CSV table of C-alpha atoms in Angstrom, one decimal:
chain,number,residue,atom,x,y,z
W,23,MET,CA,20.7,-17.5,-3.7
W,24,GLY,CA,19.3,-14.1,-2.8
W,25,LYS,CA,21.2,-12.3,-5.5
W,26,ALA,CA,20.2,-14.9,-8.2
W,27,GLN,CA,16.6,-14.6,-7.2
W,28,ARG,CA,16.6,-10.9,-7.3
W,29,ALA,CA,18.2,-10.9,-10.8
W,30,THR,CA,15.5,-13.4,-12.0
W,31,VAL,CA,12.7,-11.3,-10.6
W,32,ASP,CA,14.1,-8.1,-12.1
W,33,ALA,CA,14.3,-9.8,-15.6
W,34,MET,CA,10.8,-11.2,-15.2
W,35,VAL,CA,9.3,-7.8,-14.4
W,36,ARG,CA,11.1,-6.1,-17.3
W,37,ARG,CA,9.7,-8.6,-19.8
W,38,GLY,CA,6.2,-8.9,-18.2
W,39,PRO,CA,3.0,-7.0,-18.8
W,40,GLN,CA,3.8,-3.3,-18.5
W,41,GLY,CA,1.0,-2.1,-16.3
W,42,PHE,CA,2.5,1.3,-15.5
W,43,LYS,CA,3.5,2.6,-19.0
W,44,PRO,CA,1.7,5.8,-20.1
W,45,LEU,CA,-1.2,4.2,-22.1
W,46,PRO,CA,-5.0,4.7,-22.2
W,47,VAL,CA,-6.3,3.9,-18.7
W,48,GLU,CA,-8.3,0.9,-19.8
W,49,GLN,CA,-5.3,-0.7,-21.4
W,50,MET,CA,-3.2,0.1,-18.3
W,51,ARG,CA,-5.8,-1.6,-16.1
W,52,SER,CA,-5.8,-4.7,-18.3
W,53,ASN,CA,-2.0,-4.9,-18.3
W,54,PHE,CA,-1.9,-4.4,-14.6
W,55,ALA,CA,-4.5,-7.1,-13.9
W,56,ALA,CA,-2.4,-9.5,-16.1
W,57,LEU,CA,0.7,-8.6,-14.2
W,58,MET,CA,-0.8,-9.2,-10.8
W,59,ALA,CA,-2.3,-12.5,-11.9
W,60,LEU,CA,1.2,-13.8,-12.1
W,61,PHE,CA,1.6,-13.7,-8.3
W,62,PRO,CA,0.6,-16.7,-6.1
W,63,VAL,CA,-2.2,-16.5,-3.6
W,64,PRO,CA,-2.2,-18.5,-0.4
W,65,LYS,CA,-5.3,-20.5,0.3
W,66,VAL,CA,-7.9,-18.5,2.2
W,67,ARG,CA,-11.7,-18.0,2.5
W,68,THR,CA,-13.1,-15.0,0.7
W,69,SER,CA,-16.6,-13.4,0.5
W,70,ASP,CA,-18.0,-10.2,-0.8
W,71,THR,CA,-19.5,-7.5,1.4
W,72,VAL,CA,-19.8,-3.7,1.6
W,73,LEU,CA,-18.3,-1.0,3.7
W,74,GLY,CA,-19.3,2.7,3.4
W,75,GLU,CA,-21.2,1.9,0.2
W,76,ARG,CA,-18.1,0.5,-1.4
W,77,PRO,CA,-17.5,-3.2,-2.3
W,78,VAL,CA,-15.1,-5.1,0.0
W,79,VAL,CA,-13.6,-8.6,-0.1
W,80,LEU,CA,-13.5,-10.2,3.3
W,81,VAL,CA,-10.5,-12.5,3.6
W,82,GLU,CA,-10.2,-15.1,6.4
W,83,THR,CA,-7.8,-17.8,7.2
W,84,GLU,CA,-8.8,-21.4,6.9
W,85,GLY,CA,-6.8,-22.1,10.1
W,86,GLU,CA,-6.8,-20.7,13.6
W,87,THR,CA,-8.3,-17.2,13.8
W,88,ARG,CA,-7.3,-14.3,16.0
W,89,SER,CA,-9.1,-11.2,17.1
W,90,GLY,CA,-7.9,-8.4,14.8
W,91,THR,CA,-8.9,-6.6,11.6
W,92,ILE,CA,-6.7,-5.6,8.7
W,93,LEU,CA,-8.3,-2.8,6.5
W,94,TYR,CA,-6.4,-3.4,3.3
W,95,PHE,CA,-5.9,-0.8,0.5
W,96,HIS,CA,-4.7,-2.2,-2.8
W,97,GLY,CA,-2.1,-0.6,-5.1
W,98,GLY,CA,-2.3,0.6,-8.7
W,99,SER,CA,-1.2,4.2,-8.9
W,100,PHE,CA,-4.7,5.4,-7.7
W,101,SER,CA,-6.1,4.5,-11.1
W,102,LEU,CA,-5.6,0.7,-11.5
W,103,GLY,CA,-6.0,-2.4,-9.4
W,104,SER,CA,-8.6,-4.1,-7.2
W,105,PRO,CA,-8.8,-6.2,-4.1
W,106,GLN,CA,-8.4,-9.3,-6.3
W,107,ALA,CA,-5.2,-7.9,-7.8
W,108,ALA,CA,-3.8,-7.5,-4.3
W,109,MET,CA,-5.0,-10.8,-3.0
W,110,GLY,CA,-1.6,-12.4,-2.8
W,111,LEU,CA,-0.4,-9.8,-0.2
W,112,THR,CA,-3.7,-9.7,1.7
W,113,ALA,CA,-3.9,-13.5,1.9
W,114,SER,CA,-0.3,-13.8,3.0
W,115,LEU,CA,-0.9,-11.5,5.9
W,116,VAL,CA,-4.1,-13.2,6.9
W,117,THR,CA,-2.5,-16.7,6.9
W,118,ARG,CA,0.5,-15.4,8.9
W,119,THR,CA,-1.4,-13.4,11.5
W,120,GLY,CA,-4.8,-15.2,11.8
W,121,PHE,CA,-6.5,-11.8,11.5
W,122,ARG,CA,-9.3,-11.2,9.1
W,123,ALA,CA,-8.8,-8.6,6.3
W,124,LEU,CA,-11.2,-6.4,4.6
W,125,SER,CA,-9.8,-5.3,1.2
W,126,LEU,CA,-11.6,-2.2,0.0
W,127,ASP,CA,-12.5,-1.5,-3.7
W,128,TYR,CA,-12.1,2.3,-3.4
W,129,ARG,CA,-13.0,4.5,-6.4
W,130,LEU,CA,-10.3,5.0,-9.0
W,131,ALA,CA,-9.1,8.0,-11.1
W,132,PRO,CA,-9.6,9.4,-13.6
W,133,GLU,CA,-13.3,8.8,-13.1
W,134,HIS,CA,-12.9,9.7,-9.4
W,135,PRO,CA,-9.8,11.8,-8.8
W,136,PHE,CA,-8.3,13.0,-5.5
W,137,PRO,CA,-9.7,12.9,-2.8
W,138,ALA,CA,-12.3,10.2,-3.7
W,139,ALA,CA,-10.1,7.3,-2.7
W,140,ILE,CA,-9.3,8.8,0.7
W,141,GLU,CA,-13.0,9.5,1.3
W,142,ASP,CA,-13.8,5.9,0.6
W,143,CYS,CA,-11.1,4.6,2.9
W,144,LEU,CA,-12.2,6.9,5.7
W,145,ALA,CA,-15.9,6.0,5.2
W,146,ALA,CA,-15.0,2.3,5.5
W,147,TYR,CA,-13.1,3.0,8.8
W,148,ARG,CA,-16.1,4.9,10.1
W,149,VAL,CA,-18.4,2.0,9.5
W,150,LEU,CA,-16.0,-0.4,11.4
W,151,LEU,CA,-15.9,2.1,14.3
W,152,ASP,CA,-19.6,2.5,14.3
W,153,ASP,CA,-19.9,-1.3,14.4
W,154,GLY,CA,-18.2,-1.1,17.8
W,155,ILE,CA,-14.8,-2.5,16.7
W,156,ASN,CA,-12.0,-1.4,18.9
W,157,PRO,CA,-9.7,0.9,16.8
W,158,GLU,CA,-6.6,-0.5,18.6
W,159,SER,CA,-7.6,-3.9,17.1
W,160,MET,CA,-7.4,-2.6,13.6
W,161,ALA,CA,-4.5,-1.9,11.2
W,162,PHE,CA,-4.4,0.0,8.0
W,163,VAL,CA,-2.3,-2.0,5.5
W,164,GLY,CA,-1.6,-1.3,1.8
W,165,ASP,CA,0.8,-1.4,-1.1
W,166,SER,CA,2.0,1.3,-3.4
W,167,ALA,CA,-0.9,3.8,-3.8
W,168,GLY,CA,-2.6,1.8,-1.1
W,169,GLY,CA,0.4,2.2,1.1
W,170,GLY,CA,0.0,5.9,0.6
W,171,LEU,CA,-3.7,5.6,1.5
W,172,THR,CA,-2.7,4.1,4.9
W,173,VAL,CA,-1.0,7.3,5.8
W,174,THR,CA,-3.5,9.8,4.2
W,175,THR,CA,-6.5,8.0,5.6
W,176,THR,CA,-4.9,8.2,9.0
W,177,LEU,CA,-4.4,11.9,8.5
W,178,ALA,CA,-8.0,12.3,7.4
W,179,ALA,CA,-9.2,10.3,10.5
W,180,LYS,CA,-7.1,12.6,12.8
W,181,GLU,CA,-8.5,15.7,11.1
W,182,ALA,CA,-12.1,14.3,11.6
W,183,GLY,CA,-11.4,13.6,15.3
W,184,LEU,CA,-11.6,9.9,15.0
W,185,PRO,CA,-9.5,7.5,17.1
W,186,MET,CA,-6.3,6.2,15.5
W,187,PRO,CA,-6.0,2.6,14.3
W,188,GLY,CA,-3.6,0.3,16.2
W,189,ALA,CA,-0.9,0.2,13.5
W,190,ILE,CA,0.0,1.1,10.0
W,191,VAL,CA,1.9,-1.2,7.5
W,192,ALA,CA,2.9,0.3,4.1
W,193,PHE,CA,4.6,-1.7,1.4
W,194,SER,CA,6.5,0.6,-1.0
W,195,PRO,CA,4.1,3.5,-0.4
W,196,SER,CA,3.5,6.4,-2.7
W,197,LEU,CA,3.7,9.5,-0.5
W,198,ASP,CA,4.7,12.4,-2.6
W,199,HIS,CA,2.9,13.7,-5.7
W,200,THR,CA,5.4,16.5,-6.1
W,201,ARG,CA,7.9,13.7,-7.0
W,202,SER,CA,10.7,15.6,-5.3
W,203,GLY,CA,12.5,12.6,-3.8
W,204,ALA,CA,16.2,12.2,-4.9
W,205,SER,CA,15.5,8.5,-5.7
W,206,MET,CA,13.1,9.6,-8.5
W,207,ASP,CA,16.3,10.4,-10.5
W,208,ALA,CA,18.9,8.2,-8.7
W,209,LYS,CA,16.9,5.0,-9.4
W,210,ALA,CA,15.9,5.8,-13.0
W,211,GLY,CA,16.5,2.7,-15.1
W,212,ILE,CA,17.2,0.7,-12.0
W,213,ASP,CA,13.5,0.5,-11.1
W,214,PRO,CA,12.0,-2.2,-13.4
W,215,PHE,CA,8.4,-1.0,-12.9
W,216,PHE,CA,8.3,2.8,-13.0
W,217,THR,CA,9.6,5.7,-15.0
W,218,ARG,CA,9.2,9.4,-14.2
W,219,GLU,CA,7.1,9.7,-17.4
W,220,GLY,CA,4.8,6.9,-16.4
W,221,MET,CA,4.4,8.2,-12.9
W,222,ALA,CA,3.6,11.7,-14.2
W,223,HIS,CA,0.9,10.2,-16.4
W,224,THR,CA,-0.9,8.3,-13.6
W,225,GLY,CA,-0.3,11.2,-11.2
W,226,ASP,CA,-2.1,13.6,-13.6
W,227,LEU,CA,-5.1,11.2,-13.7
W,228,TYR,CA,-5.3,11.3,-9.9
W,229,LEU,CA,-4.6,15.0,-9.4
W,230,ALA,CA,-6.9,16.2,-12.2
W,231,GLY,CA,-5.2,19.6,-12.2
W,232,GLN,CA,-5.0,20.0,-8.4
W,233,ASP,CA,-1.9,21.3,-6.7
W,234,PRO,CA,0.2,18.4,-5.3
W,235,ASN,CA,1.7,20.6,-2.6
W,236,GLN,CA,-0.8,19.7,0.1
W,237,GLU,CA,-0.7,17.3,3.1
W,238,LEU,CA,-2.9,14.6,1.6
W,239,LEU,CA,-1.0,14.5,-1.6
W,240,ALA,CA,2.6,14.8,-0.3
W,241,PRO,CA,2.7,13.6,3.3
W,242,ALA,CA,6.3,12.6,2.9
W,243,ILE,CA,7.2,16.3,2.9
W,244,LEU,CA,4.2,18.1,4.4
W,245,ALA,CA,2.3,15.9,6.9
W,246,ASP,CA,2.1,16.4,10.6
W,247,LEU,CA,2.3,12.9,11.9
W,248,THR,CA,1.8,13.8,15.6
W,249,GLY,CA,-0.3,11.2,17.4
W,250,PHE,CA,0.1,8.5,14.7
W,251,PRO,CA,0.1,4.9,15.7
W,252,PRO,CA,3.2,2.6,15.2
W,253,LEU,CA,4.2,2.6,11.6
W,254,LEU,CA,6.1,0.0,9.5
W,255,LEU,CA,7.4,1.1,6.1
W,256,GLN,CA,8.9,-1.6,3.9
W,257,VAL,CA,10.7,-0.5,0.6
W,258,GLY,CA,13.3,-1.8,-1.7
W,259,THR,CA,16.5,0.0,-2.9
W,260,ASN,CA,15.6,-0.4,-6.6
W,261,GLU,CA,12.6,1.9,-6.4
W,262,LEU,CA,11.9,5.4,-7.7
W,263,LEU,CA,9.7,5.7,-4.6
W,264,LEU,CA,12.4,4.8,-2.1
W,265,ASP,CA,12.8,8.3,-0.7
W,266,ASP,CA,9.0,8.6,-0.1
W,267,SER,CA,9.4,6.1,2.7
W,268,VAL,CA,12.8,7.5,3.9
W,269,ARG,CA,11.4,11.0,4.3
W,270,LEU,CA,8.2,9.9,5.9
W,271,ALA,CA,10.1,7.9,8.4
W,272,GLU,CA,12.1,11.0,9.3
W,273,ARG,CA,8.9,13.0,9.8
W,274,ALA,CA,7.5,10.2,12.0
W,275,ARG,CA,10.7,10.2,14.1
W,276,ASP,CA,10.5,14.0,14.5
W,277,ALA,CA,6.9,13.6,15.6
W,278,GLU,CA,7.9,11.1,18.3
W,279,VAL,CA,6.0,8.3,16.5
W,280,ASP,CA,7.2,4.7,16.7
W,281,VAL,CA,8.5,3.9,13.2
W,282,ILE,CA,10.4,1.1,11.5
W,283,LEU,CA,12.0,1.9,8.2
W,284,ASP,CA,12.6,-1.6,6.7
W,285,VAL,CA,14.8,-1.3,3.6
W,286,THR,CA,15.7,-4.4,1.5
W,287,ALA,CA,18.6,-4.1,-1.0
W,288,GLY,CA,18.3,-5.0,-4.7
W,289,VAL,CA,14.5,-5.6,-4.8
W,290,PRO,CA,11.8,-3.8,-6.8
W,291,HIS,CA,8.6,-2.0,-6.0
W,292,VAL,CA,6.2,-4.1,-3.7
W,293,PHE,CA,8.7,-7.0,-3.7
W,294,GLN,CA,6.6,-8.7,-1.1
W,295,SER,CA,4.3,-9.9,-3.9
W,296,PHE,CA,7.0,-12.4,-5.1
W,297,ILE,CA,6.0,-15.0,-2.5
W,298,GLY,CA,7.9,-18.3,-3.0
W,299,GLN,CA,10.1,-16.7,-5.7
W,300,LEU,CA,12.1,-14.3,-3.6
W,301,ASP,CA,13.2,-15.2,-0.2
W,302,GLU,CA,13.2,-11.5,0.8
W,303,ALA,CA,9.5,-11.4,0.0
W,304,ASP,CA,8.6,-14.1,2.5
W,305,ARG,CA,10.9,-12.7,5.1
W,306,ALA,CA,9.5,-9.2,4.8
W,307,LEU,CA,5.9,-10.6,5.1
W,308,ASP,CA,7.0,-12.5,8.2
W,309,ARG,CA,8.3,-9.2,9.7
W,310,ALA,CA,5.1,-7.4,8.8
W,311,ALA,CA,3.0,-10.1,10.4
W,312,LEU,CA,5.1,-9.9,13.6
W,313,PHE,CA,4.7,-6.2,13.7
W,314,LEU,CA,0.9,-6.5,13.3
W,315,THR,CA,0.5,-9.2,16.0
W,316,GLN,CA,2.7,-7.1,18.4
W,317,HIS,CA,0.7,-4.0,18.0
W,318,LEU,CA,-3.0,-4.9,17.6
W,319,SER,CA,-5.0,-5.2,20.8
W,320,ALA,CA,-7.7,-7.8,21.2
C-alpha cells in the first residue's frame, strides 16, 4: 500500500499547480496557494492576532488542551506562502499534541529579502518571552523555508543572548543557500517539486545579491549549533534538499546536541502535508507530536 500511495502522490504533484517554477512572483504565489489548498485541514479553532507587529494565526484544538506553545513558520521558499497555506500541518500538530500554535505571517522576499523573515521570527519569540512564557514550554516548528527559519531563528536568539526554546521540529528544511548538497544533483528529476533552476530563482529573490556563505543563510555547513535544544529533522529521500537535513544533523551531533534525523524513503518535499493520502505522512506527524510532547515542559 505504501509504494502505491507514494506513486500516486508523486504523479499528483507533477500534474498539479507548479508553485515553484521560475515565474513572476505574484504568479508563483497564486500557484502555490492553489497547490496548498489541495491539502486537508483537521478541524481546529483559529483566530487572528499579532506578535511583534506581524499578523499571526492562533490555532487551538477543539478537544483537550495542554500547556505548550508551537511557534510555527510556514514554507514557501521565503517568498511564497502564508499561515493559511500551512494550516494542514499546523492543525495536525495541534490536534495531536493539544498544544496551541501561533503561525507567523513573516515578511516575504523580494519585497523583504534576508534577513527580514528571521527578524520577524525573532521578534515574535521575544514577545512571547516578554509575556512570561517559559521558553522550555515553546517549540519552533516549520516546513521547508519555515523549517530553515526554526534553525536560523534559534541561531539569532542565541546570538542575542535569549534562552533557547524547548525543542525544534523541521519538516524538509531549507538550510543551505549555497546549494552545495550532493542531493541537489543526485535527486534531480526525482524530486517532483523542485529543480535547481527554480531554487536559484527563489533563492535570488531572498538573497537580493547577498553572499550565501554566512551562518544564517547556510547553517547546514556553517552554523555552530552548540547549546541548541533537542532537534527533529524529517525529510524524504526524493528531495533536492535531502542533504540539508543530513548535514545539519551531523553538525548537531558534533555539537553534542540531541538530534533525530528521520528519513522516509520514496516521499517528496514536505510529505507530511499529504494527511490521509499517504500513510507515511500521518506516521511522521505522529512521531513529531510525540517528540514535542516529550520535550516541552509545562
